[in-house]
mmCIF file of N, CA and C in Angstrom:
data_model
loop_
_atom_site.group_PDB
_atom_site.id
_atom_site.type_symbol
_atom_site.label_atom_id
_atom_site.label_comp_id
_atom_site.label_asym_id
_atom_site.label_seq_id
_atom_site.Cartn_x
_atom_site.Cartn_y
_atom_site.Cartn_z
ATOM 1 N N UNK L 1 13.509 3.514 -3.059
ATOM 2 C CA UNK L 1 14.334 2.841 -2.072
ATOM 3 C C UNK L 1 13.881 1.405 -1.899
ATOM 4 N N UNK L 2 12.578 1.173 -1.831
ATOM 5 C CA UNK L 2 12.082 -0.184 -1.663
ATOM 6 C C UNK L 2 12.279 -1.048 -2.890
ATOM 7 N N UNK L 3 12.327 -0.427 -4.071
ATOM 8 C CA UNK L 3 12.473 -1.195 -5.304
ATOM 9 C C UNK L 3 13.885 -1.749 -5.464
ATOM 10 N N UNK L 4 14.852 -1.233 -4.711
ATOM 11 C CA UNK L 4 16.216 -1.719 -4.818
ATOM 12 C C UNK L 4 16.429 -2.977 -3.986
ATOM 13 N N UNK L 5 15.487 -3.321 -3.140
ATOM 14 C CA UNK L 5 15.617 -4.527 -2.335
ATOM 15 C C UNK L 5 15.405 -5.752 -3.215
ATOM 16 N N UNK L 6 16.020 -6.872 -2.832
ATOM 17 C CA UNK L 6 15.915 -8.085 -3.639
ATOM 18 C C UNK L 6 14.532 -8.721 -3.534
ATOM 19 N N UNK L 7 13.950 -8.714 -2.365
ATOM 20 C CA UNK L 7 12.668 -9.385 -2.164
ATOM 21 C C UNK L 7 11.525 -8.380 -2.174
ATOM 22 N N UNK L 8 11.490 -7.541 -3.166
ATOM 23 C CA UNK L 8 10.459 -6.521 -3.267
ATOM 24 C C UNK L 8 9.243 -7.080 -3.982
ATOM 25 N N UNK L 9 8.085 -6.930 -3.396
ATOM 26 C CA UNK L 9 6.842 -7.336 -4.042
ATOM 27 C C UNK L 9 6.085 -6.081 -4.457
ATOM 28 N N UNK L 10 5.697 -5.983 -5.710
ATOM 29 C CA UNK L 10 4.982 -4.787 -6.172
ATOM 30 C C UNK L 10 3.542 -4.784 -5.675
ATOM 31 N N UNK L 11 3.334 -4.174 -4.529
ATOM 32 C CA UNK L 11 2.000 -4.191 -3.926
ATOM 33 C C UNK L 11 0.988 -3.382 -4.724
ATOM 34 N N UNK L 12 1.459 -2.498 -5.587
ATOM 35 C CA UNK L 12 0.512 -1.758 -6.411
ATOM 36 C C UNK L 12 -0.061 -2.622 -7.537
ATOM 37 N N UNK L 13 0.496 -3.825 -7.751
ATOM 38 C CA UNK L 13 -0.013 -4.747 -8.771
ATOM 39 C C UNK L 13 -0.620 -6.002 -8.159
ATOM 40 N N UNK L 14 -0.867 -6.017 -6.854
ATOM 41 C CA UNK L 14 -1.313 -7.258 -6.226
ATOM 42 C C UNK L 14 -2.707 -7.668 -6.684
ATOM 43 N N UNK L 15 -3.515 -6.740 -7.163
ATOM 44 C CA UNK L 15 -4.831 -7.120 -7.679
ATOM 45 C C UNK L 15 -4.705 -7.894 -8.986
ATOM 46 N N UNK L 16 -3.547 -7.833 -9.646
ATOM 47 C CA UNK L 16 -3.345 -8.575 -10.893
ATOM 48 C C UNK L 16 -2.840 -9.991 -10.626
ATOM 49 N N UNK L 17 -1.898 -10.154 -9.691
ATOM 50 C CA UNK L 17 -1.344 -11.483 -9.475
ATOM 51 C C UNK L 17 -2.046 -12.247 -8.356
ATOM 52 N N UNK L 18 -3.089 -11.695 -7.753
ATOM 53 C CA UNK L 18 -3.837 -12.446 -6.747
ATOM 54 C C UNK L 18 -4.517 -13.658 -7.369
ATOM 55 N N UNK L 19 -5.018 -13.527 -8.595
ATOM 56 C CA UNK L 19 -5.735 -14.619 -9.245
ATOM 57 C C UNK L 19 -4.801 -15.756 -9.643
ATOM 58 N N UNK L 20 -3.495 -15.512 -9.651
ATOM 59 C CA UNK L 20 -2.525 -16.578 -9.927
ATOM 60 C C UNK L 20 -2.128 -17.277 -8.633
ATOM 61 N N UNK L 21 -1.953 -16.518 -7.553
ATOM 62 C CA UNK L 21 -1.463 -17.062 -6.286
ATOM 63 C C UNK L 21 -2.612 -17.539 -5.399
ATOM 64 N N UNK L 22 -3.764 -16.872 -5.459
ATOM 65 C CA UNK L 22 -4.868 -17.161 -4.549
ATOM 66 C C UNK L 22 -5.463 -18.552 -4.663
ATOM 67 N N UNK L 23 -5.939 -18.984 -5.837
ATOM 68 C CA UNK L 23 -6.590 -20.296 -5.937
ATOM 69 C C UNK L 23 -5.708 -21.476 -5.539
ATOM 70 N N UNK L 24 -4.423 -21.559 -5.951
ATOM 71 C CA UNK L 24 -3.608 -22.683 -5.468
ATOM 72 C C UNK L 24 -3.420 -22.680 -3.951
ATOM 73 N N UNK L 25 -3.458 -21.506 -3.331
ATOM 74 C CA UNK L 25 -3.317 -21.440 -1.876
ATOM 75 C C UNK L 25 -4.578 -21.934 -1.178
ATOM 76 N N UNK L 26 -5.725 -21.867 -1.846
ATOM 77 C CA UNK L 26 -6.981 -22.297 -1.244
ATOM 78 C C UNK L 26 -7.294 -23.771 -1.487
ATOM 79 N N UNK L 27 -6.512 -24.458 -2.308
ATOM 80 C CA UNK L 27 -6.773 -25.868 -2.606
ATOM 81 C C UNK L 27 -6.683 -26.737 -1.353
ATOM 82 N N UNK L 28 -5.660 -26.612 -0.480
ATOM 83 C CA UNK L 28 -5.640 -27.436 0.736
ATOM 84 C C UNK L 28 -6.846 -27.193 1.635
ATOM 85 N N UNK L 29 -7.309 -25.961 1.709
ATOM 86 C CA UNK L 29 -8.491 -25.658 2.508
ATOM 87 C C UNK L 29 -9.717 -26.361 1.941
ATOM 88 N N UNK L 30 -9.827 -26.404 0.612
ATOM 89 C CA UNK L 30 -10.949 -27.089 -0.029
ATOM 90 C C UNK L 30 -10.923 -28.579 0.278
ATOM 91 N N UNK L 31 -9.753 -29.218 0.191
ATOM 92 C CA UNK L 31 -9.671 -30.647 0.461
ATOM 93 C C UNK L 31 -9.972 -30.953 1.923
ATOM 94 N N UNK L 32 -9.554 -30.083 2.826
ATOM 95 C CA UNK L 32 -9.862 -30.285 4.240
ATOM 96 C C UNK L 32 -11.365 -30.234 4.472
ATOM 97 N N UNK L 33 -12.034 -29.283 3.834
ATOM 98 C CA UNK L 33 -13.489 -29.174 3.948
ATOM 99 C C UNK L 33 -14.174 -30.376 3.327
ATOM 100 N N UNK L 34 -13.669 -30.865 2.203
ATOM 101 C CA UNK L 34 -14.308 -31.980 1.517
ATOM 102 C C UNK L 34 -14.173 -33.267 2.319
ATOM 103 N N UNK L 35 -13.037 -33.474 2.978
ATOM 104 C CA UNK L 35 -12.866 -34.660 3.822
ATOM 105 C C UNK L 35 -13.848 -34.612 4.986
ATOM 106 N N UNK L 36 -13.989 -33.445 5.611
ATOM 107 C CA UNK L 36 -14.948 -33.294 6.703
ATOM 108 C C UNK L 36 -16.369 -33.556 6.216
ATOM 109 N N UNK L 37 -16.729 -33.032 5.055
ATOM 110 C CA UNK L 37 -18.065 -33.229 4.485
ATOM 111 C C UNK L 37 -18.310 -34.706 4.183
ATOM 112 N N UNK L 38 -17.305 -35.393 3.640
ATOM 113 C CA UNK L 38 -17.445 -36.805 3.298
ATOM 114 C C UNK L 38 -17.666 -37.647 4.550
ATOM 115 N N UNK L 39 -16.918 -37.359 5.611
ATOM 116 C CA UNK L 39 -17.050 -38.119 6.859
ATOM 117 C C UNK L 39 -18.426 -37.895 7.474
ATOM 118 N N UNK L 40 -18.902 -36.668 7.464
ATOM 119 C CA UNK L 40 -20.220 -36.374 8.021
ATOM 120 C C UNK L 40 -21.306 -37.026 7.178
ATOM 121 N N UNK L 41 -21.141 -37.007 5.876
ATOM 122 C CA UNK L 41 -22.144 -37.576 4.981
ATOM 123 C C UNK L 41 -22.261 -39.090 5.171
ATOM 124 N N UNK L 42 -21.125 -39.776 5.328
ATOM 125 C CA UNK L 42 -21.126 -41.238 5.448
ATOM 126 C C UNK L 42 -21.177 -41.712 6.900
ATOM 127 N N UNK L 43 -21.109 -40.789 7.840
ATOM 128 C CA UNK L 43 -21.079 -41.100 9.278
ATOM 129 C C UNK L 43 -19.967 -42.102 9.593
ATOM 130 N N UNK L 44 -18.768 -41.790 9.151
ATOM 131 C CA UNK L 44 -17.618 -42.679 9.302
ATOM 132 C C UNK L 44 -17.053 -42.674 10.719
ATOM 133 N N UNK L 45 -17.434 -41.697 11.547
ATOM 134 C CA UNK L 45 -16.817 -41.618 12.868
ATOM 135 C C UNK L 45 -17.447 -42.604 13.850
ATOM 136 N N UNK L 46 -18.571 -43.221 13.473
ATOM 137 C CA UNK L 46 -19.258 -44.143 14.388
ATOM 138 C C UNK L 46 -18.680 -45.527 14.230
#
């Protein structure tokens, strides 16, 4: 019944496609952390 829906995601295969979707989703988080690290390192807020 669920497979007949248009927006069906195969959750039984999510361990296979996580490595395709996961890293690009974490890139903005990495850049946010790197900007914070750069500001703290250079003491730019003073």
